[in-house]
């Protein structure tokens, strides 16, 4: 999937831009096939109040990232068959150059063949779904570590509090957004701040270890997904669940199926075989026809909306900041 990409420098009339951000850099990309911005970018959003991700009332999507060139803000808007990208900050050019990959230019959805009716229907109803590739490892790794063994609400709260406390304002006219700390910033967060955000010592230590080898981990974005996962799993505290959740986003890996998840095997088992008690082994067996595309198949199954009815209460939230 390629496309046409043109660029220009613009300013946003009436917008309040931070002085260090400078004028916006703008590029327009015309993909060869329609792209659904919401479906494609959705996995990058960590909860409705994620400080790094906003969806504006006018339908534009905003992302604040820490790139190899520094902080940057990216705004994406559909303009007919094209996508207009505007960016601010030291990382603006890097973000603009990566916009096609972010929107699935390196994805190959046409190579996917549905083997189940539910999957085929989900694909038909979501023709603009593409697998994003951010090219950034830590920005997906750290929130994935925060999601280990806790409810999503707890993880989203921790991500939000840590960024508002230790991140920095996003460049440009971003709507109340934050850029995550750099690796040194993560490593210097004191223990009581992790505790205040509800992050236990084990997850905090994993993030600090990852931050200390950030340069080596970021290299994984250019590796084959299997090699990237192996690189991440060299860090104590990062296992197959976390590495898969990361490379799905950083590498756009179509086969990086999440293993060890509390809900996904049951959803896949129920959707494809009516088995609400499926485990990882059963899920892998059911997804055998999708070898090489198991993550894409799982995403389509989730979009299909056929989930097993709940039999037990939700996992209780425990705020360790109050202990």
Coordinates of N, CA, C and O in Angstrom, one line a residue, residues 78-173:
X78 N -9.3 13.8 7.6 CA -9.7 13.3 6.2 C -10.1 14.4 5.4 O -10.9 15.3 5.8
X79 N -9.6 14.5 4.2 CA -10.0 15.5 3.2 C -10.4 14.8 1.9 O -9.6 14.7 1.0
X80 N -11.6 14.3 1.8 CA -12.0 13.5 0.7 C -11.3 12.2 0.6 O -11.3 11.5 1.6
X81 N -10.6 12.0 -0.5 CA -9.8 10.7 -0.6 C -8.4 10.8 0.0 O -7.7 9.9 0.0
X82 N -8.1 12.0 0.5 CA -6.7 12.2 1.0 C -6.8 12.5 2.5 O -7.9 12.6 3.1
X83 N -5.6 12.4 3.2 CA -5.5 12.7 4.6 C -4.5 13.9 4.7 O -3.4 13.8 4.2
X84 N -4.9 15.0 5.4 CA -4.1 16.1 5.6 C -3.4 15.9 7.0 O -4.1 15.7 8.0
X85 N -2.1 16.0 7.0 CA -1.3 15.9 8.3 C -0.6 17.2 8.6 O 0.1 17.8 7.7
X86 N -0.8 17.7 9.8 CA -0.1 18.9 10.2 C 0.7 18.5 11.5 O 0.2 17.8 12.3
X87 N 1.8 19.1 11.6 CA 2.7 18.7 12.8 C 3.5 19.9 13.3 O 3.8 20.9 12.5
X88 N 3.8 19.9 14.6 CA 4.5 21.0 15.2 C 5.6 20.4 16.1 O 5.5 19.2 16.5
X89 N 6.6 21.2 16.4 CA 7.6 20.8 17.4 C 8.8 20.3 16.7 O 8.9 20.0 15.5
X90 N 9.9 20.0 17.5 CA 11.1 19.4 16.9 C 10.9 18.1 16.2 O 11.6 17.8 15.3
X91 N 9.9 17.3 16.6 CA 9.6 16.1 15.9 C 8.7 16.1 14.8 O 8.2 15.1 14.3
X92 N 8.3 17.3 14.3 CA 7.3 17.5 13.3 C 7.7 16.7 12.0 O 6.8 16.0 11.4
X93 N 8.9 16.9 11.5 CA 9.3 16.3 10.2 C 9.3 14.8 10.4 O 8.9 14.1 9.4
X94 N 9.7 14.3 11.5 CA 9.7 12.8 11.7 C 8.3 12.3 11.7 O 8.0 11.3 11.1
X95 N 7.4 13.0 12.4 CA 6.0 12.5 12.4 C 5.4 12.6 11.0 O 4.6 11.6 10.6
X96 N 5.6 13.6 10.3 CA 5.1 13.7 8.9 C 5.6 12.6 8.0 O 4.9 12.0 7.2
X97 N 6.9 12.4 8.1 CA 7.5 11.3 7.3 C 6.9 9.9 7.6 O 6.8 9.1 6.7
X98 N 6.5 9.8 8.9 CA 5.9 8.5 9.3 C 4.4 8.4 9.2 O 3.9 7.3 9.5
X99 N 3.8 9.4 8.7 CA 2.3 9.4 8.6 C 1.8 8.3 7.7 O 0.8 7.6 8.1
X100 N 2.3 8.0 6.5 CA 1.8 6.9 5.7 C 1.9 5.5 6.5 O 0.9 4.8 6.5
X101 N 3.0 5.3 7.1 CA 3.1 4.0 7.9 C 2.1 4.0 9.1 O 1.5 3.0 9.4
X102 N 1.9 5.2 9.7 CA 1.0 5.3 10.8 C -0.4 4.9 10.4 O -1.2 4.3 11.1
X103 N -0.7 5.3 9.1 CA -2.1 5.0 8.6 C -2.1 3.7 7.7 O -3.1 3.6 7.0
X104 N -1.1 2.9 7.9 CA -1.2 1.6 7.3 C -0.6 1.4 5.9 O -1.0 0.4 5.2
X105 N 0.2 2.3 5.5 CA 0.8 2.2 4.1 C 1.6 0.9 4.0 O 1.8 0.4 2.8
X106 N 2.2 0.4 5.1 CA 3.0 -0.8 5.0 C 2.2 -2.0 5.3 O 2.7 -3.2 5.3
X107 N 0.9 -1.9 5.6 CA 0.0 -3.0 5.9 C -0.4 -3.6 4.5 O -0.5 -2.9 3.5
X108 N -0.8 -4.9 4.6 CA -1.3 -5.6 3.4 C -2.6 -6.3 3.7 O -2.6 -7.5 3.7
X109 N -3.6 -5.6 3.9 CA -4.9 -6.2 4.2 C -5.4 -7.1 3.1 O -6.2 -8.0 3.4
X110 N -5.0 -6.9 1.9 CA -5.5 -7.7 0.8 C -5.0 -9.1 0.9 O -5.5 -10.0 0.2
X111 N -3.9 -9.3 1.7 CA -3.4 -10.7 1.8 C -4.2 -11.5 2.8 O -3.9 -12.7 3.0
X112 N -5.2 -10.9 3.4 CA -5.9 -11.7 4.5 C -7.2 -12.3 3.8 O -7.9 -11.7 3.1
X113 N -7.4 -13.6 4.1 CA -8.5 -14.3 3.6 C -9.4 -14.8 4.8 O -8.9 -15.6 5.6
X114 N -10.6 -14.3 5.0 CA -11.5 -14.7 6.1 C -11.9 -16.2 5.9 O -12.1 -16.7 4.8
X115 N -11.9 -16.9 7.0 CA -12.2 -18.3 7.0 C -13.5 -18.6 7.8 O -13.9 -19.7 7.9
X116 N -14.1 -17.5 8.4 CA -15.3 -17.7 9.2 C -16.3 -16.6 8.8 O -15.8 -15.5 8.4
X117 N -17.5 -16.9 8.9 CA -18.5 -15.9 8.4 C -18.5 -14.6 9.3 O -18.5 -13.5 8.7
X118 N -18.3 -14.7 10.6 CA -18.2 -13.5 11.4 C -17.0 -12.7 11.0 O -17.1 -11.4 11.0
X119 N -15.9 -13.3 10.7 CA -14.7 -12.5 10.3 C -14.9 -11.9 9.0 O -14.5 -10.7 8.8
X120 N -15.6 -12.6 8.1 CA -15.8 -12.0 6.8 C -16.8 -10.8 6.9 O -16.6 -9.8 6.2
X121 N -17.8 -10.9 7.7 CA -18.7 -9.8 7.9 C -18.0 -8.6 8.5 O -18.2 -7.4 8.1
X122 N -17.2 -8.8 9.5 CA -16.5 -7.7 10.2 C -15.5 -7.0 9.2 O -15.4 -5.8 9.2
X123 N -14.9 -7.8 8.3 CA -14.0 -7.2 7.3 C -14.8 -6.4 6.3 O -14.4 -5.3 5.9
X124 N -16.0 -6.9 5.9 CA -16.8 -6.2 5.0 C -17.3 -4.9 5.5 O -17.4 -3.9 4.8
X125 N -17.6 -4.9 6.8 CA -18.1 -3.7 7.5 C -17.0 -2.7 7.9 O -17.4 -1.6 8.2
X126 N -15.8 -3.1 7.8 CA -14.7 -2.3 8.2 C -13.6 -2.2 7.1 O -12.5 -2.6 7.4
X127 N -14.0 -1.8 5.9 CA -13.0 -1.8 4.8 C -11.8 -0.9 5.0 O -10.8 -1.0 4.4
X128 N -12.0 0.1 5.9 CA -10.9 1.1 6.1 C -10.0 0.7 7.2 O -9.1 1.5 7.5
X129 N -10.1 -0.5 7.8 CA -9.2 -0.9 8.9 C -7.8 -1.2 8.3 O -7.6 -1.9 7.4
X130 N -6.8 -0.5 8.9 CA -5.4 -0.8 8.6 C -4.7 -1.0 9.9 O -5.0 -0.4 10.9
X131 N -3.6 -1.7 9.9 CA -2.7 -1.9 11.1 C -1.7 -0.8 11.1 O -0.9 -0.7 10.2
X132 N -1.8 0.0 12.1 CA -0.9 1.1 12.3 C 0.6 0.7 12.6 O 0.8 -0.4 13.2
X133 N 1.5 1.5 12.2 CA 2.9 1.3 12.6 C 3.5 2.6 13.0 O 3.7 3.5 12.1
X134 N 3.8 2.8 14.3 CA 4.2 4.1 14.8 C 5.7 4.2 14.6 O 6.2 5.4 14.6
X135 N 6.5 3.1 14.6 CA 8.0 3.2 14.6 C 8.5 3.7 16.0 O 9.7 3.9 16.1
X136 N 7.7 3.7 17.0 CA 8.1 4.1 18.3 C 7.8 3.0 19.3 O 6.6 2.5 19.4
X137 N 8.8 2.5 20.1 CA 8.6 1.4 21.0 C 8.1 1.8 22.4 O 7.1 1.3 22.9
X138 N 8.9 2.7 23.0 CA 8.6 3.0 24.4 C 7.2 3.6 24.6 O 6.5 3.3 25.6
X139 N 6.7 4.3 23.6 CA 5.3 4.9 23.8 C 4.2 3.9 23.8 O 3.1 4.2 24.3
X140 N 4.5 2.7 23.3 CA 3.5 1.6 23.4 C 3.9 0.6 24.5 O 3.0 0.0 25.1
X141 N 5.2 0.5 24.7 CA 5.7 -0.5 25.8 C 5.2 0.0 27.2 O 4.7 -0.8 27.9
X142 N 5.5 1.2 27.5 CA 5.2 1.7 28.9 C 3.7 1.6 29.2 O 3.4 1.0 30.3
X143 N 2.8 2.0 28.4 CA 1.4 1.8 28.8 C 1.0 0.3 28.8 O 0.1 0.0 29.6
X144 N 1.6 -0.5 28.0 CA 1.4 -1.9 28.0 C 1.8 -2.5 29.4 O 1.1 -3.4 29.9
X145 N 3.0 -2.1 29.9 CA 3.4 -2.6 31.2 C 2.4 -2.1 32.2 O 2.1 -2.9 33.2
X146 N 2.0 -0.9 32.1 CA 1.0 -0.4 33.1 C -0.3 -1.2 33.1 O -1.0 -1.3 34.1
X147 N -0.6 -1.9 32.0 CA -1.8 -2.7 31.9 C -1.7 -4.1 32.4 O -2.6 -4.9 32.4
X148 N -0.5 -4.5 32.8 CA -0.2 -5.8 33.3 C -1.0 -6.1 34.6 O -0.9 -5.4 35.6
X149 N -1.8 -7.1 34.6 CA -2.5 -7.7 35.8 C -3.4 -6.7 36.6 O -3.6 -6.9 37.8
X150 N -3.9 -5.7 35.9 CA -4.8 -4.7 36.5 C -5.9 -4.5 35.5 O -5.9 -4.9 34.4
X151 N -7.0 -3.8 36.0 CA -8.1 -3.4 35.1 C -7.6 -2.3 34.2 O -6.7 -1.6 34.5
X152 N -8.3 -2.2 33.0 CA -7.9 -1.2 32.1 C -8.1 0.2 32.7 O -7.4 1.1 32.4
X153 N -9.2 0.4 33.5 CA -9.4 1.7 34.1 C -8.2 2.1 35.0 O -7.8 3.2 35.0
X154 N -7.7 1.1 35.8 CA -6.5 1.4 36.6 C -5.3 1.8 35.8 O -4.6 2.7 36.1
X155 N -5.1 1.1 34.7 CA -3.9 1.3 33.8 C -4.1 2.7 33.2 O -3.1 3.5 33.1
X156 N -5.3 3.0 32.7 CA -5.5 4.3 32.0 C -5.3 5.4 33.0 O -4.7 6.5 32.7
X157 N -5.8 5.2 34.2 CA -5.6 6.3 35.2 C -4.1 6.5 35.5 O -3.7 7.7 35.6
X158 N -3.4 5.4 35.7 CA -1.9 5.6 35.9 C -1.2 6.3 34.8 O -0.4 7.2 35.0
X159 N -1.5 5.9 33.6 CA -0.9 6.6 32.4 C -1.2 8.1 32.4 O -0.4 8.9 32.2
X160 N -2.5 8.4 32.6 CA -2.9 9.8 32.6 C -2.2 10.6 33.7 O -1.7 11.7 33.5
X161 N -2.2 10.1 35.0 CA -1.6 10.8 36.1 C -0.1 11.0 35.9 O 0.4 12.0 36.2
X162 N 0.6 9.9 35.4 CA 2.0 10.0 35.2 C 2.4 11.1 34.2 O 3.4 11.8 34.3
X163 N 1.6 11.1 33.1 CA 1.9 12.1 32.0 C 1.6 13.5 32.5 O 2.4 14.4 32.1
X164 N 0.5 13.7 33.2 CA 0.2 15.1 33.6 C 1.2 15.5 34.6 O 1.5 16.7 34.7
X165 N 1.8 14.6 35.4 CA 2.7 15.0 36.5 C 4.1 15.1 35.9 O 4.9 16.0 36.4
X166 N 4.5 14.2 35.0 CA 5.9 14.2 34.6 C 6.2 14.4 33.1 O 7.3 14.4 32.7
X167 N 5.1 14.5 32.3 CA 5.3 14.8 30.9 C 5.5 16.3 30.7 O 5.7 17.0 31.6
X168 N 5.4 16.7 29.4 CA 5.5 18.1 29.1 C 4.4 18.5 28.1 O 3.9 17.6 27.4
X169 N 4.1 19.8 28.1 CA 3.0 20.2 27.1 C 3.4 19.9 25.7 O 4.5 20.0 25.3
X170 N 2.4 19.4 25.0 CA 2.6 19.1 23.6 C 2.8 20.3 22.8 O 2.2 21.4 23.0
X171 N 3.7 20.3 21.8 CA 4.0 21.5 21.0 C 2.8 21.9 20.1 O 1.9 21.1 19.8
X172 N 2.7 23.2 19.8 CA 1.6 23.7 18.9 C 0.3 23.8 19.6 O 0.2 23.9 20.8
X173 N -0.8 24.0 18.8 CA -2.1 24.3 19.4 C -2.8 23.0 19.8 O -4.0 22.9 19.6

